[in-house]
Amino acid sequence: MNGWKKGRGALGALAPLIGSWTARPGGPEPASQANCSRRFERIWNGAFIRLDAQWSGMGYEEMALFGKDSDGTLAFWSFTSDGKRSQGKLADASDIHPEAIAFEAEMPAGLARFAYWPGLGEGFDFAVESRTKRGWNRFLLHHYHAN
């Protein structure tokens, strides 16, 4: 991806994602068949990054904040239109891509991970995975292009 350059500080890892992005259906997973738009913006004097995501045709929305947790670790807090919420922390996803930015959260069904990494050409890739005994099980893969 052209311009996949991380910035300084705790939120610097998310710098390549700032902006508005759209994914079109793709990938073999059923969840990958929906259009999704994501907008990342710095808020509150740069103390947090806000994500607004809308899934077309599903009536599903998410608002998340990324920032430093009380121990200084990069973390997220997510709230969705179905009334659910989650929170997690920065995690390693070098098994996906050497420059992947990933977060893990303990969910009712177990450990989940979502990751962003430079896509081929323009944009970035995004995946959501669940932890199994054999490793990570991917159930969503999207490629995002700038709006």
PDB file of N, CA and C in Angstrom, residues 8 13 29 38 46 57 63 67 90 93 97 109 132 138 146:
ATOM      1  N   ARG A   8       4.139   8.716  15.038  1.00  0.00           N
ATOM      2  CA  ARG A   8       4.770   8.646  16.357  1.00  0.00           C
ATOM      3  C   ARG A   8       3.730   8.475  17.453  1.00  0.00           C
ATOM      4  N   ALA A  13       0.527   3.966  15.303  1.00  0.00           N
ATOM      5  CA  ALA A  13       0.314   2.723  14.554  1.00  0.00           C
ATOM      6  C   ALA A  13      -0.922   2.805  13.670  1.00  0.00           C
ATOM      7  N   GLU A  29     -15.703 -15.935   2.886  1.00  0.00           N
ATOM      8  CA  GLU A  29     -16.477 -16.019   4.113  1.00  0.00           C
ATOM      9  C   GLU A  29     -17.820 -15.318   3.940  1.00  0.00           C
ATOM     10  N   ARG A  38     -15.791   2.551   6.490  1.00  0.00           N
ATOM     11  CA  ARG A  38     -15.122   2.858   7.756  1.00  0.00           C
ATOM     12  C   ARG A  38     -14.520   4.248   7.655  1.00  0.00           C
ATOM     13  N   GLY A  46      -6.306  14.814  19.472  1.00  0.00           N
ATOM     14  CA  GLY A  46      -5.431  13.707  19.118  1.00  0.00           C
ATOM     15  C   GLY A  46      -5.275  12.651  20.194  1.00  0.00           C
ATOM     16  N   GLY A  57     -26.947  -2.692   3.957  1.00  0.00           N
ATOM     17  CA  GLY A  57     -27.893  -3.786   3.819  1.00  0.00           C
ATOM     18  C   GLY A  57     -28.074  -4.634   5.056  1.00  0.00           C
ATOM     19  N   MET A  63     -19.263   2.056  16.505  1.00  0.00           N
ATOM     20  CA  MET A  63     -18.471   3.211  16.857  1.00  0.00           C
ATOM     21  C   MET A  63     -17.418   2.700  17.836  1.00  0.00           C
ATOM     22  N   GLY A  67      -7.261   4.362  21.871  1.00  0.00           N
ATOM     23  CA  GLY A  67      -6.452   5.267  22.676  1.00  0.00           C
ATOM     24  C   GLY A  67      -5.637   4.490  23.684  1.00  0.00           C
ATOM     25  N   LEU A  90      -3.833  -3.875  21.933  1.00  0.00           N
ATOM     26  CA  LEU A  90      -2.925  -4.138  20.827  1.00  0.00           C
ATOM     27  C   LEU A  90      -2.349  -5.542  20.945  1.00  0.00           C
ATOM     28  N   ALA A  93       0.188  -9.639  15.213  1.00  0.00           N
ATOM     29  CA  ALA A  93      -0.422 -10.345  14.084  1.00  0.00           C
ATOM     30  C   ALA A  93       0.603 -10.490  12.969  1.00  0.00           C
ATOM     31  N   HIS A  97       0.794 -10.414   8.493  1.00  0.00           N
ATOM     32  CA  HIS A  97       1.639  -9.507   7.705  1.00  0.00           C
ATOM     33  C   HIS A  97       2.610  -8.839   8.669  1.00  0.00           C
ATOM     34  N   ALA A 109     -17.836 -15.746  23.067  1.00  0.00           N
ATOM     35  CA  ALA A 109     -17.501 -17.007  22.397  1.00  0.00           C
ATOM     36  C   ALA A 109     -16.015 -17.347  22.480  1.00  0.00           C
ATOM     37  N   THR A 132      -8.953 -20.681  17.887  1.00  0.00           N
ATOM     38  CA  THR A 132      -9.353 -22.078  18.049  1.00  0.00           C
ATOM     39  C   THR A 132      -8.144 -22.860  18.551  1.00  0.00           C
ATOM     40  N   ARG A 138     -10.399 -17.431  10.454  1.00  0.00           N
ATOM     41  CA  ARG A 138     -10.844 -16.178   9.844  1.00  0.00           C
ATOM     42  C   ARG A 138     -12.295 -16.300   9.406  1.00  0.00           C
ATOM     43  N   ALA A 146      -9.778   3.867  -0.528  1.00  0.00           N
ATOM     44  CA  ALA A 146     -10.080   5.218  -0.075  1.00  0.00           C
ATOM     45  C   ALA A 146     -11.297   5.767  -0.837  1.00  0.00           C
TER      46      ALA A 146
END
